[in-house]
Short mmCIF file of C-alpha atoms in Angstrom, two decimals:
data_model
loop_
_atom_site.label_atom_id
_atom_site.label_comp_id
_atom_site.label_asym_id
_atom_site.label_seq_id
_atom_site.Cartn_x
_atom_site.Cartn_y
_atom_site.Cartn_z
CA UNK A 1175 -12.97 -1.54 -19.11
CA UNK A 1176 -14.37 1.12 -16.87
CA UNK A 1177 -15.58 4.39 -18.34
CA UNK A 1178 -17.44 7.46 -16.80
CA UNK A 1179 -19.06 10.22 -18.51
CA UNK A 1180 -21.08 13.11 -16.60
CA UNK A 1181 -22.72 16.78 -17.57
CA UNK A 1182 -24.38 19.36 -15.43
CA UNK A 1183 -27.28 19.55 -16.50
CA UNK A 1184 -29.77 22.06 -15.26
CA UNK A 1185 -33.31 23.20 -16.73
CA UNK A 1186 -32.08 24.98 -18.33
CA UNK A 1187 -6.58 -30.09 -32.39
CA UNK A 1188 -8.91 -27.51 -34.51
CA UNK A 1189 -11.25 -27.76 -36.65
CA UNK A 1190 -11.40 -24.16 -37.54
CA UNK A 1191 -9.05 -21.26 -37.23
CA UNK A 1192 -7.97 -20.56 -33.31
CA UNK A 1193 -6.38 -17.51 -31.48
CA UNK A 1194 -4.22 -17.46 -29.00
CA UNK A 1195 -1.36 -16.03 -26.84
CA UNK A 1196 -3.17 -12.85 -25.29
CA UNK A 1197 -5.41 -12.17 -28.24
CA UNK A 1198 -8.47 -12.89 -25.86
CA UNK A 1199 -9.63 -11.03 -22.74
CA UNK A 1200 -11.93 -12.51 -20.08
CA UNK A 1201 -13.21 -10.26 -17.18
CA UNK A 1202 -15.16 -11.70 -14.37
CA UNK A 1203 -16.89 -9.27 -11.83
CA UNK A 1204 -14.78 -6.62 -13.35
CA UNK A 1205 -11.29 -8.35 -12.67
CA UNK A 1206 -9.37 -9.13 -15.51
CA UNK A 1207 -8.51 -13.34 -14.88
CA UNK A 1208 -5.33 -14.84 -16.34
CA UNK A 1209 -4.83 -18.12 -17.46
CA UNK A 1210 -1.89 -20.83 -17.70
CA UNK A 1211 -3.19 -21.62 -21.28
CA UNK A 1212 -4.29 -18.57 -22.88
CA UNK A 1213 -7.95 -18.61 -24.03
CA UNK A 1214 -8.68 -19.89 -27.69
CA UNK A 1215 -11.48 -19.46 -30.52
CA UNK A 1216 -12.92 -23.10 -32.11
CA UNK A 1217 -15.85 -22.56 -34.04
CA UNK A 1218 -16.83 -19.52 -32.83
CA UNK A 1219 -16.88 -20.33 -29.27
CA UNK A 1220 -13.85 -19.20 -26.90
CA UNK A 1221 -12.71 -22.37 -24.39
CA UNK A 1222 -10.59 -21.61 -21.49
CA UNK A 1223 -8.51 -24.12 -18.93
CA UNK A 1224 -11.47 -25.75 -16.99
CA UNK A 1225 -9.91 -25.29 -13.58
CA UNK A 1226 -9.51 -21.85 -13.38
CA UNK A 1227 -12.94 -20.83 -14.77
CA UNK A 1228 -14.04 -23.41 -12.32
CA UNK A 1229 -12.63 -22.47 -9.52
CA UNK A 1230 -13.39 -18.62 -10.38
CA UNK A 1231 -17.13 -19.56 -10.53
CA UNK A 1232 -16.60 -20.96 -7.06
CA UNK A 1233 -17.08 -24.64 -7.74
CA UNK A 1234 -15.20 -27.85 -6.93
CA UNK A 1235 -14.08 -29.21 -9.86
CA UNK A 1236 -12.59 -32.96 -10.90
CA UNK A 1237 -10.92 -34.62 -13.37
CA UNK A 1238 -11.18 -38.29 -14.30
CA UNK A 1239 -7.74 -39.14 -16.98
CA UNK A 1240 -9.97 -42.71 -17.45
CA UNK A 1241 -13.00 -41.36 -18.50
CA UNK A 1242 -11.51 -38.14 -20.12
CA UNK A 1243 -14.57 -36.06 -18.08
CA UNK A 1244 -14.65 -33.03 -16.01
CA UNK A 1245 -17.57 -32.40 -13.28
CA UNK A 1246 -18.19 -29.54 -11.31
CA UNK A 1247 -20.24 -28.97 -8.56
CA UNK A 1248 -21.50 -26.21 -6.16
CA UNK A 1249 -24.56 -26.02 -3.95
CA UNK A 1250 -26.70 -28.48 -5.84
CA UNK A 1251 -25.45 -28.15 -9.36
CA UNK A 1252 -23.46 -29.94 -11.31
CA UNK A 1253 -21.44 -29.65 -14.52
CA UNK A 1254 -20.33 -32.38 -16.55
CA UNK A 1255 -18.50 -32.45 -19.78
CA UNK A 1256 -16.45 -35.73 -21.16
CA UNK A 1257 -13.79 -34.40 -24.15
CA UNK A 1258 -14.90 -34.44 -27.44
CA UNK A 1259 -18.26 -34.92 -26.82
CA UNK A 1260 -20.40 -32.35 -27.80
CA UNK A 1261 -22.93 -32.61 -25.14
CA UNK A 1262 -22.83 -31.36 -22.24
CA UNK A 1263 -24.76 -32.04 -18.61
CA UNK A 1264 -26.12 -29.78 -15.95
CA UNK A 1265 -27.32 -32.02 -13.38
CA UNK A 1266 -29.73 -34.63 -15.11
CA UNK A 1267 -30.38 -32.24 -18.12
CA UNK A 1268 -27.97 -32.60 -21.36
CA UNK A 1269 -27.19 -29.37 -23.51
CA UNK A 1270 -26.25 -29.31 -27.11
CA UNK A 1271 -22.56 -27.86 -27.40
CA UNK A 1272 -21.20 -25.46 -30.15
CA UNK A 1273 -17.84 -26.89 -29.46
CA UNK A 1274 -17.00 -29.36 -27.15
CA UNK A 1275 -14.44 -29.65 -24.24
CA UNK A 1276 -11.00 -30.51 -25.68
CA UNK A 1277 -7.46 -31.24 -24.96
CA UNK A 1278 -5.08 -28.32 -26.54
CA UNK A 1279 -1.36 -27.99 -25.50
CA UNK A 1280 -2.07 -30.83 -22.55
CA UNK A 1281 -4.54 -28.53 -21.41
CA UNK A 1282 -8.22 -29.48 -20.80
CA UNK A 1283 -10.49 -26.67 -22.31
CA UNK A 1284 -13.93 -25.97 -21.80
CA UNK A 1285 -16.35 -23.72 -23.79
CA UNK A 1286 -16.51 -20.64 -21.82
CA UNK A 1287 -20.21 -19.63 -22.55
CA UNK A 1288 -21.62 -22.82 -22.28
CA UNK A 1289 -20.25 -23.51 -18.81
CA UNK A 1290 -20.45 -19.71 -17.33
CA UNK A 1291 -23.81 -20.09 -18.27
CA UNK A 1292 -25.01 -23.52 -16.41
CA UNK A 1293 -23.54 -21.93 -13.64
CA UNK A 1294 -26.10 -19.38 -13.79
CA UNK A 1295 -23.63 -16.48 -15.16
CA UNK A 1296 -23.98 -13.75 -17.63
CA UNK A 1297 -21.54 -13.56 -20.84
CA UNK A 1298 -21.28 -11.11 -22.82
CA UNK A 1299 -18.50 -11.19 -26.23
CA UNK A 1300 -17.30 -7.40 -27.58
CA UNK A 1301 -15.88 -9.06 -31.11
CA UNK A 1302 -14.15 -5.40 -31.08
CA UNK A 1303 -11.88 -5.54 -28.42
CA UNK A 1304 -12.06 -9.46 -28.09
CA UNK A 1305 -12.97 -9.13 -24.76
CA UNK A 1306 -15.11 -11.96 -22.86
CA UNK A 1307 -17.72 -9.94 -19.72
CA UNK A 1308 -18.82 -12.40 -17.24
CA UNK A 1309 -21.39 -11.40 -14.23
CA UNK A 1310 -21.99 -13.82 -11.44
CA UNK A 1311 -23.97 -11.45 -9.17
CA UNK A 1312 -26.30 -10.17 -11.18
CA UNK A 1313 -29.00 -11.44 -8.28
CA UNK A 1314 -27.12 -9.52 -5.73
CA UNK A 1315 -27.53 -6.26 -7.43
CA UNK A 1316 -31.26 -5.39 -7.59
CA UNK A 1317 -30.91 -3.01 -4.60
CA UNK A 1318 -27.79 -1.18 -5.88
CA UNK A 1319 -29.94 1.91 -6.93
CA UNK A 1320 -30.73 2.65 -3.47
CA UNK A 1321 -27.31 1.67 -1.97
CA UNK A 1322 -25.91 4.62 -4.47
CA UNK A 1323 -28.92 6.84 -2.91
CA UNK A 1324 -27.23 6.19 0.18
CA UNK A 1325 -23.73 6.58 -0.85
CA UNK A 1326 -24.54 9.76 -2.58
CA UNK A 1327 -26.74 11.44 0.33
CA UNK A 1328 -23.34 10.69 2.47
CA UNK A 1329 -21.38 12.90 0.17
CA UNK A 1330 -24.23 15.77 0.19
CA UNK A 1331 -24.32 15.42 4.22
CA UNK A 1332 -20.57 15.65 4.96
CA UNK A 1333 -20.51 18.68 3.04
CA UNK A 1334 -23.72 20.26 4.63
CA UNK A 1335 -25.95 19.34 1.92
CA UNK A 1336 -29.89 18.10 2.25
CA UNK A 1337 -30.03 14.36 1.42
CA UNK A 1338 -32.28 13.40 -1.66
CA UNK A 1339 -35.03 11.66 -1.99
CA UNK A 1340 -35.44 8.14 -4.20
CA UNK A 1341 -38.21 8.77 -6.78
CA UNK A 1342 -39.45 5.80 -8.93
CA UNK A 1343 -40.00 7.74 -12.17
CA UNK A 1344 -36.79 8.43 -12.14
CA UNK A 1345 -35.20 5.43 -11.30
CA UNK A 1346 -37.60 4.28 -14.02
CA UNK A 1347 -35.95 7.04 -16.55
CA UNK A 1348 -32.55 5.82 -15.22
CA UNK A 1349 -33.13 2.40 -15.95
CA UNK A 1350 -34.75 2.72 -19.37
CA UNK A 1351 -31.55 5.20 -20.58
CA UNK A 1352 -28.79 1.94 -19.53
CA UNK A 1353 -31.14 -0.46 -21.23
CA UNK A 1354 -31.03 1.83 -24.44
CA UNK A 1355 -27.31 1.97 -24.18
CA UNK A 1356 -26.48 -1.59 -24.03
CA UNK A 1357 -29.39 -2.78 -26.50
CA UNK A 1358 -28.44 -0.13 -29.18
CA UNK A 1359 -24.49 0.15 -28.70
CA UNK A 1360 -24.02 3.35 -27.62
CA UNK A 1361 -22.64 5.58 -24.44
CA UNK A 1362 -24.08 8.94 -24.37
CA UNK A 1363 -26.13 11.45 -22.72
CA UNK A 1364 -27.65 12.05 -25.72
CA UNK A 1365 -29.73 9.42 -27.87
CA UNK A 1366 -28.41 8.18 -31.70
CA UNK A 1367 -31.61 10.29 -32.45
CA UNK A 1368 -30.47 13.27 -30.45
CA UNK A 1369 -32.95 12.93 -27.88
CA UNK A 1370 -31.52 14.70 -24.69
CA UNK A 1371 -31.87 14.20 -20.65
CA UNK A 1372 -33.92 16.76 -20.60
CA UNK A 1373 -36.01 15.37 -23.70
CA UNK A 1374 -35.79 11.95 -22.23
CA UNK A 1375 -37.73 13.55 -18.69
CA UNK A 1376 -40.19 15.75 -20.55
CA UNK A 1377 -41.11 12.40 -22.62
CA UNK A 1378 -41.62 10.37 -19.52
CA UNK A 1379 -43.95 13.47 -18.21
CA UNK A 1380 -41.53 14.59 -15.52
CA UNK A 1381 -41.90 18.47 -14.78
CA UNK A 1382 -38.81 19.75 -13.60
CA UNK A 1383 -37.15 23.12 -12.53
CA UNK A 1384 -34.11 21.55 -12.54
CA UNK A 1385 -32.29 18.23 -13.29
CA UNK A 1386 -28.97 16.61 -14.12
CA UNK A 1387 -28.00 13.38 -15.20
CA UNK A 1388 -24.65 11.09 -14.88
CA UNK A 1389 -24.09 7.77 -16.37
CA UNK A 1390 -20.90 5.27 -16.08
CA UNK A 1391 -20.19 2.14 -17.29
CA UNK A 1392 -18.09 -0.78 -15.84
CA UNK A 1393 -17.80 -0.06 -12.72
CA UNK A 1394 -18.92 -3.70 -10.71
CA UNK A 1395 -20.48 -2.03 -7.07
CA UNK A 1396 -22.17 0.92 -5.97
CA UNK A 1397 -19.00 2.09 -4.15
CA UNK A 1398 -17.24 1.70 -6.88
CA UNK A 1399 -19.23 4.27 -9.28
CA UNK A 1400 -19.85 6.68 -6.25
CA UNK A 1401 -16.22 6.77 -6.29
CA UNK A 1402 -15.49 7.11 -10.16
CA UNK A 1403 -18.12 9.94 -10.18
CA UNK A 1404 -16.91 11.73 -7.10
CA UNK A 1405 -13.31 12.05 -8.67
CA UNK A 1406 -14.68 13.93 -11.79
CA UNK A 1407 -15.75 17.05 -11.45
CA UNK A 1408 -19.09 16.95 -13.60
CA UNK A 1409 -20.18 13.76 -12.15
CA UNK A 1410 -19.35 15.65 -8.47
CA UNK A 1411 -21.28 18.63 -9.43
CA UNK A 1412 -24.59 16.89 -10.18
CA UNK A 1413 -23.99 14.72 -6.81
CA UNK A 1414 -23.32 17.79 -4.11
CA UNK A 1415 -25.75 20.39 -6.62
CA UNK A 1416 -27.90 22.14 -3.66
CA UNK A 1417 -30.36 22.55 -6.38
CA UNK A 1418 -31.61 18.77 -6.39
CA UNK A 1419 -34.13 16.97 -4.36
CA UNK A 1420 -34.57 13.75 -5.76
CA UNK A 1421 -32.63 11.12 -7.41
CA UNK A 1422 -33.26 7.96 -9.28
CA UNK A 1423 -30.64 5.58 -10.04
CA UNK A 1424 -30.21 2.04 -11.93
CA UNK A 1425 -27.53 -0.46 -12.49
CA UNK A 1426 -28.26 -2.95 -15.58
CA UNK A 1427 -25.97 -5.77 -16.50
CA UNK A 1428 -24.77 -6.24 -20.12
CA UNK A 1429 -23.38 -4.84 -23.40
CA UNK A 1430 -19.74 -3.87 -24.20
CA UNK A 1431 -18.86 -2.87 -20.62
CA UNK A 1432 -20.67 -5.20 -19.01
CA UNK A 1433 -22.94 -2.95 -16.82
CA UNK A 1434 -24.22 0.13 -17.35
CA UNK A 1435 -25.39 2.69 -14.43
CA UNK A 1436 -27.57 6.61 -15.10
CA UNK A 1437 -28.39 8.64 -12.39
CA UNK A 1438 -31.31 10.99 -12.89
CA UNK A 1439 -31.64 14.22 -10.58
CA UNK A 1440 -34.13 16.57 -10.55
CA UNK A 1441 -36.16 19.12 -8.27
CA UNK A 1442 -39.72 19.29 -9.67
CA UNK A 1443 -42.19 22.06 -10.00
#
């Protein structure tokens, strides 16, 4: 799931068909989960043993055998979804269901979407690898560009190195390159149009004397991708380059690895 790529850069009971037995993956905060009852497809929608997703999503869950319903709860919200039925309600609101809960193999299965996503989780699908993303703190991560600031800048100052210095129109660039990746499918440097780093800067009106750029995908913390970029020696390059002033960095949740980081270096003119 995780994937790193760096350059030095300077100025210069079914209905429908169902799949089974390991043919599905589900990742939740980057940790692959595993399942007594292997995930399944019904009408397009992938259900998964309602106590473990549940329980993953931190909430206490219940299970009434007279009234065939399951109900979750956690800090104010609740789930509830009776088998077979194809609505489902989150708190005193009712949602239309794809699929319904059912019961497969004496297991109770719920629609994975449907309930990752009244619990106020992302999901993402990648019909390629068959691979289910889900994000739960998404919230949590809208200061991760300066936490990797930090983390850098204590890599450049155990090796003797001046610290840099957050700029917003990078951080801006940064941003703006991840959403690109995940909106148009790609993982590059380099635009499906060609456009470079050094194009993308110049376009943005950045003057530089020099810059760099590293990207990564899938890596679920700022430590995390500090780490995966300071044990490849591109991505380590750009990070501890004496050349650099400034840095801007983003983190953006979604697309086939579920979250996509750039960092964007430069010393200006």
């Amino acid at each position: 799931m995780k994937k790193v790529i760096a350059a030095v850069l300077t100025a210069a009971c079914m209905t429908t068909a169902a799949y089974a037995d390991g043919d599905i993956s589900v990742y939740m905060n980057g940790e692959k989960m595993s399942f007594e009852q292997q995930p399944i497809i019904q009408n397009d929608s992938t259900l998964v043993p309602f106590r473990t997703i549940f329980e993953k999503l931190n909430m206490t869950v219940q299970w009434f055998e007279r009234e065939r319903r399951v109900t979750a709860q956690k800090e104010g919200k609740s789930i509830t979804l009776f088998i077979d039925s194809p609505v489902m309600y989150v708190n005193d609101d009712s949602v239309e269901l794809n699929t319904p809960a059912i019961i497969y193999n004496d297991y109770t299965l719920v629609p994975l979407r449907a309930v990752a996503e009244a619990a106020s989780a992302q999901v993402d699908w990648d019909g390629s690898s068959r691979t289910v993303t889900i994000i739960t703190n998404e919230e949590d991560s809208k200061n991760w560009g300066k936490e990797v600031l930090e983390l850098t800048n204590n890599e450049r100052v155990s090796r003797g190195l001046d610290p840099l210095k957050w700029d917003d129109s990078l951080a801006a660039l940064a941003e703006a390159h991840c959403s690109d990746m995940i909106n148009r499918g790609f993982f590059a440097h380099n635009t499906p149009e060609g456009a470079t780093p050094f194009d993308r800067m110049k376009n943005a009106g950045i003057d530089y004397m020099a810059a760099g750029e590293n990207i990564a995908a899938g890596q679920y913390s700022p430590e995390a991708v500090v780490k995966a970029w300071m044990n490849s020696s591109g991505h380590r390059a750009n990070i501890l380059n004496p050349e650099f002033e400034y840095l801007g960095t983003a983190a953006v949740w979604g697309g086939k690895y579920g979250i996509y980081w750039a960092q964007e270096f430069a010393r200006f003119k």
